[in-house]
Short mmCIF file of C-alpha atoms in Angstrom, two decimals:
data_model
loop_
_atom_site.label_atom_id
_atom_site.label_comp_id
_atom_site.label_asym_id
_atom_site.label_seq_id
_atom_site.Cartn_x
_atom_site.Cartn_y
_atom_site.Cartn_z
CA MET J 176 -23.16 -14.32 15.64
CA SER J 177 -22.86 -13.40 19.30
CA GLY J 178 -20.84 -14.58 22.27
CA ILE J 179 -17.13 -15.12 22.72
CA ILE J 180 -14.73 -17.46 20.94
CA HIS J 181 -11.25 -18.42 22.02
CA LEU J 182 -8.53 -16.64 20.06
CA ASN J 183 -5.10 -18.15 20.62
CA SER J 184 -1.70 -16.55 20.01
CA ALA J 185 -1.62 -17.73 16.38
CA HIS J 186 -4.98 -16.08 15.71
CA LEU J 187 -3.85 -12.84 17.32
CA ASN J 188 -0.64 -12.89 15.28
CA TYR J 189 -2.70 -13.00 12.09
CA LEU J 190 -5.23 -10.39 13.21
CA GLU J 191 -2.90 -7.77 14.67
CA PRO J 192 -1.74 -6.31 11.30
CA LEU J 193 -5.39 -5.54 10.48
CA LEU J 194 -5.52 -3.17 13.45
CA LYS J 195 -2.99 -0.98 11.62
CA TRP J 196 -3.82 -1.58 7.96
CA ARG J 197 -7.57 -2.25 8.20
CA VAL J 198 -7.71 -4.48 5.08
CA LEU J 199 -4.97 -6.57 3.43
CA ASP J 200 -4.61 -9.17 0.70
CA LEU J 201 -3.63 -12.58 2.04
CA GLU J 202 0.02 -12.50 1.00
CA SER J 203 0.54 -9.00 2.42
CA LEU J 204 -1.12 -10.05 5.67
CA ARG J 205 1.07 -13.16 5.89
CA LYS J 206 4.21 -11.04 5.45
CA GLU J 207 3.06 -8.63 8.14
CA CYS J 208 2.73 -11.42 10.69
CA PHE J 209 5.45 -12.07 13.24
CA ARG J 210 7.55 -14.92 11.86
CA ALA J 211 5.49 -15.25 8.69
CA PRO J 212 3.94 -18.73 8.68
CA LYS J 213 3.90 -21.19 5.81
CA TYR J 214 1.10 -20.32 3.42
CA LYS J 215 -0.83 -23.59 3.86
CA ASN J 216 -1.08 -23.24 7.64
CA PHE J 217 -1.77 -19.54 7.35
CA TYR J 218 -4.60 -20.01 4.84
CA ARG J 219 -6.18 -22.75 6.95
CA ILE J 220 -6.43 -20.49 9.98
CA ILE J 221 -7.70 -17.55 7.92
CA ARG J 222 -10.48 -19.74 6.52
CA SER J 223 -11.32 -20.84 10.07
CA LEU J 224 -11.56 -17.22 11.22
CA GLU J 225 -13.83 -16.43 8.27
CA LYS J 226 -16.13 -19.33 9.12
CA GLN J 227 -16.32 -18.07 12.72
CA ASN J 228 -17.21 -14.61 11.37
CA VAL J 229 -14.12 -13.00 12.91
CA LEU J 230 -12.97 -12.01 9.43
CA GLU J 231 -14.81 -11.03 6.29
CA GLY J 232 -13.37 -11.47 2.81
CA TYR J 233 -13.45 -9.85 -0.61
CA ARG J 234 -11.98 -11.10 -3.89
CA ASP J 235 -11.00 -8.45 -6.41
CA PRO J 236 -12.55 -9.37 -9.78
CA PHE J 237 -9.60 -7.91 -11.72
CA SER J 238 -6.50 -8.96 -9.76
CA LYS J 239 -8.17 -12.07 -8.25
CA LYS J 240 -6.51 -11.19 -4.94
CA LYS J 241 -8.35 -12.20 -1.78
CA TYR J 242 -8.61 -9.46 0.87
CA VAL J 243 -9.66 -9.86 4.50
CA TYR J 244 -10.70 -7.45 7.23
CA LEU J 245 -12.17 -7.64 10.71
CA SER J 246 -15.93 -8.10 10.95
CA SER J 247 -17.93 -6.24 13.59
CA PHE J 248 -17.97 -9.49 15.55
CA GLY J 249 -14.20 -9.83 15.17
CA GLU J 250 -13.66 -6.30 16.43
CA GLY J 251 -15.74 -7.21 19.47
CA GLN J 252 -13.49 -10.21 20.14
CA LEU J 253 -10.52 -7.83 20.18
CA SER J 254 -12.35 -5.32 22.40
CA LEU J 255 -12.49 -2.72 19.64
CA ASN J 256 -16.11 -1.73 20.17
CA GLU J 257 -15.15 1.81 21.20
CA ASN J 258 -12.38 2.25 18.61
CA PRO J 259 -13.22 0.02 15.64
CA THR J 260 -11.24 -0.15 12.41
CA ALA J 261 -14.40 1.41 10.92
CA LEU J 262 -14.26 -0.34 7.58
CA SER J 263 -17.46 -0.02 5.57
CA LYS J 264 -18.40 -2.22 2.61
CA ASP J 265 -19.51 0.97 0.84
CA THR J 266 -15.93 2.27 0.85
CA LEU J 267 -14.09 -1.07 0.66
CA ILE J 268 -12.35 -0.42 -2.69
CA HIS J 269 -11.27 3.02 -1.52
CA ASP J 270 -9.86 1.64 1.73
CA ILE J 271 -8.04 -1.19 -0.08
CA LYS J 272 -6.34 1.31 -2.37
CA VAL J 273 -5.37 3.65 0.47
CA THR J 274 -3.69 0.73 2.24
CA GLU J 275 -1.92 -0.48 -0.91
CA ILE J 276 -0.65 3.00 -1.80
CA THR J 277 0.70 3.75 1.67
CA LYS J 278 2.32 0.32 2.00
CA ALA J 279 3.95 0.71 -1.43
CA MET J 280 5.41 4.08 -0.42
CA ILE J 281 6.83 2.56 2.76
CA ASP J 282 8.26 -0.44 0.89
CA LEU J 283 10.00 1.92 -1.54
CA GLY J 284 11.53 3.85 1.36
CA TRP J 285 9.77 7.09 0.41
CA VAL J 286 8.06 7.37 3.79
CA ASN J 287 8.88 5.78 7.12
CA ASP J 288 5.41 5.14 8.47
CA ALA J 289 1.73 5.90 7.99
CA ASP J 290 -1.38 6.33 10.10
CA LEU J 291 -4.64 5.48 8.36
CA GLU J 292 -7.84 7.39 9.00
CA HIS J 293 -9.23 4.97 11.58
CA ARG J 294 -6.07 5.20 13.69
CA ILE J 295 -6.14 9.00 13.61
CA HIS J 296 -9.69 8.92 14.94
CA ASP J 297 -8.53 6.60 17.72
CA LYS J 298 -6.19 9.24 19.09
CA ARG J 299 -7.92 10.79 22.08
CA ASN J 300 -6.80 14.30 21.18
CA PHE J 301 -7.42 14.11 17.43
CA LYS J 302 -10.07 16.85 17.54
CA THR J 303 -7.58 19.33 18.93
CA THR J 304 -4.49 18.04 17.13
CA TYR J 305 -6.01 17.55 13.69
CA LYS J 306 -8.61 19.99 12.43
CA VAL J 307 -9.04 17.88 9.31
CA ILE J 308 -8.73 14.09 8.97
CA PRO J 309 -7.06 12.76 5.78
CA ASP J 310 -7.25 9.21 4.43
CA ALA J 311 -3.73 8.70 5.78
CA ILE J 312 -0.88 10.64 7.34
CA LEU J 313 2.54 9.86 5.88
CA HIS J 314 5.70 10.42 7.93
CA GLY J 315 9.10 10.68 6.27
CA VAL J 316 12.44 12.45 5.91
CA LYS J 317 13.62 14.44 2.87
CA LYS J 318 17.00 16.17 2.71
CA GLY J 319 17.48 15.57 6.42
CA MET J 320 14.18 17.21 7.35
CA LYS J 321 11.16 15.37 8.74
CA PHE J 322 7.89 15.89 6.93
CA LYS J 323 4.26 15.05 7.54
CA MET J 324 2.08 14.61 4.48
CA ALA J 325 -1.68 14.16 4.26
CA LEU J 326 -2.95 11.65 1.70
CA GLU J 327 -6.32 12.03 -0.01
CA LEU J 328 -7.52 9.38 -2.46
CA GLU J 329 -10.27 10.65 -4.76
CA LEU J 330 -12.09 7.95 -6.73
CA SER J 331 -15.16 10.10 -7.37
CA ARG J 332 -16.01 13.79 -7.57
CA LYS J 333 -17.25 15.60 -4.46
CA ASN J 334 -19.18 18.85 -4.59
CA ASN J 335 -17.11 22.00 -5.05
CA GLN J 336 -17.89 23.44 -1.62
CA ARG J 337 -16.76 20.29 0.17
CA ILE J 338 -13.55 20.17 -1.87
CA THR J 339 -12.57 23.77 -1.23
CA GLU J 340 -13.58 23.68 2.43
CA LYS J 341 -11.27 20.74 3.08
CA ALA J 342 -8.42 22.41 1.17
CA SER J 343 -8.88 25.56 3.28
CA GLN J 344 -8.87 23.47 6.45
CA TYR J 345 -5.54 21.96 5.43
CA LEU J 346 -4.07 25.42 4.89
CA GLU J 347 -5.40 26.69 8.22
CA SER J 348 -4.40 23.67 10.29
CA GLY J 349 -0.64 23.96 9.81
CA GLN J 350 -0.33 20.27 10.74
CA PHE J 351 0.92 19.07 7.36
CA ASN J 352 3.82 20.14 5.19
CA TYR J 353 2.05 18.90 2.08
CA VAL J 354 -1.20 17.36 0.94
CA LEU J 355 -1.00 14.58 -1.65
CA TYR J 356 -4.08 14.00 -3.80
CA ILE J 357 -4.27 10.81 -5.85
CA PHE J 358 -6.94 10.31 -8.52
CA SER J 359 -8.25 7.48 -10.67
CA LYS J 360 -9.19 9.83 -13.53
CA LYS J 361 -7.09 12.52 -15.20
CA SER J 362 -10.17 14.64 -15.88
CA LEU J 363 -10.98 14.59 -12.15
CA MET J 364 -7.45 15.68 -11.25
CA GLU J 365 -7.64 18.55 -13.73
CA LYS J 366 -10.95 19.74 -12.27
CA TYR J 367 -9.48 19.78 -8.76
CA ILE J 368 -6.41 21.76 -9.91
CA GLU J 369 -8.63 24.26 -11.73
CA LEU J 370 -10.89 24.63 -8.69
CA PHE J 371 -7.95 25.07 -6.31
CA LYS J 372 -6.40 27.75 -8.50
CA GLU J 373 -9.68 29.63 -8.52
CA LYS J 374 -10.55 29.28 -4.83
CA ILE J 375 -7.27 29.20 -2.88
CA GLY J 376 -4.76 30.76 -5.29
CA ASP J 377 -1.49 29.70 -6.90
CA LYS J 378 0.68 30.45 -3.85
CA ALA J 379 -1.33 28.28 -1.47
CA LEU J 380 -1.49 25.64 -4.18
CA GLU J 381 2.23 25.00 -3.69
CA ARG J 382 1.43 22.80 -0.69
CA PHE J 383 -0.74 20.46 -2.77
CA MET J 384 0.43 17.60 -5.00
CA PHE J 385 -1.76 15.93 -7.63
CA PHE J 386 -1.12 12.49 -9.20
CA VAL J 387 -3.20 10.08 -11.23
CA ASP J 388 -3.38 6.42 -12.20
CA GLU J 389 -6.36 5.82 -14.47
CA ASP J 390 -6.03 2.05 -14.00
CA LEU J 391 -5.91 2.31 -10.22
CA THR J 392 -9.08 0.34 -9.50
CA VAL J 393 -8.53 -2.22 -12.27
CA LYS J 394 -4.84 -2.97 -12.84
CA PRO J 395 -2.66 -0.34 -11.16
CA ARG J 396 0.42 0.88 -12.99
CA GLU J 397 3.79 0.90 -11.30
CA ILE J 398 3.50 3.58 -8.62
CA LYS J 399 6.86 5.10 -9.54
CA LYS J 400 5.56 6.09 -12.98
CA TRP J 401 2.37 7.83 -11.93
CA LYS J 402 2.13 11.23 -13.59
CA GLY J 403 1.19 14.39 -11.79
CA VAL J 404 1.68 18.05 -11.03
CA PHE J 405 3.45 19.80 -8.16
CA LYS J 406 4.10 23.55 -7.99
CA GLY J 407 2.89 23.85 -11.57
CA LYS J 408 5.45 21.35 -12.85
CA ALA J 409 4.63 18.01 -14.48
CA LEU J 410 6.60 15.13 -13.01
CA LEU J 411 6.61 11.42 -12.17
CA PHE J 412 5.65 10.27 -8.71
CA GLU J 413 9.12 8.90 -7.96
CA GLU J 414 10.64 12.33 -8.62
CA LEU J 415 8.98 13.68 -5.46
CA PHE J 416 11.19 11.46 -3.34
CA GLN J 417 14.46 11.37 -5.27
CA GLY J 418 17.63 12.70 -3.69
CA ASP J 419 18.74 12.75 -0.10
#
C-alpha cells in the first residue's frame, strides 16, 4: 500500500504506545492509551488500522493473545522513516518477550522506566554514549541510589566470540551498573556462566546477573519466581529488588 491516509486523534492515541513499546498485546495497548477506551470501540479501530495496513498482527499459539505492531506503511504515516521501531518478523517473539519482561518489572515497581533497543538507536548520540546496545536499558532506584541496568534476552545460543566480545564491551563502557541476562533454557544459562568465568573472570562477573524461565516462550512462570545466579549466589528474581 502507498499514499497517505487520515489518522485522527483516536488513531494516534492507540498508536502512540507502540512508539515506546514496539509491540503489545491488545489489552496492554488499551491500558497504555490515554483514557483507556471501552474494549469494543478500541477493538473496532484496531481492526480498521489493520485493514488499512497501518498495523500488523500476530496471535500467540500458546497464550492466544493478539499482538499488534506498526507496519512499515504505518511507520511512514507517523513520519518514522528515518527512525523506525525496527521490528522484524524474524525476531518478533524475542521482541514481544523483551517488552513483556520490561513492562512487568515496571508494574512491580522494580524499575522506574525502560528504553528498548529501537529507542536507544534513535538517540542522536547513541554511538558516543553507548558503546554497546542492549535489548533494553532499565532505570531504577535501590537503597536510595539510582541504577542503570542493561537487559539481554537470550532465546538461542550465539557463538562464543560474539558472547564474550559483548560482555567485554559492557565492562569497558562503564555505562551500566549491571547487566541482566535472561534465558529460556537452563543449559544455555549455565554455558554462558561457564564461558564468562573462563573469559572475563570471577571479579568482573559480579556485574552480571543470570536468570531463567524455561517456559518463557510457551507459558511464562510468574516473574518473581524466576531462578538465577548473581555474584555466585542462587536466588529468586524478586530477591534482586527486595528492600529499600
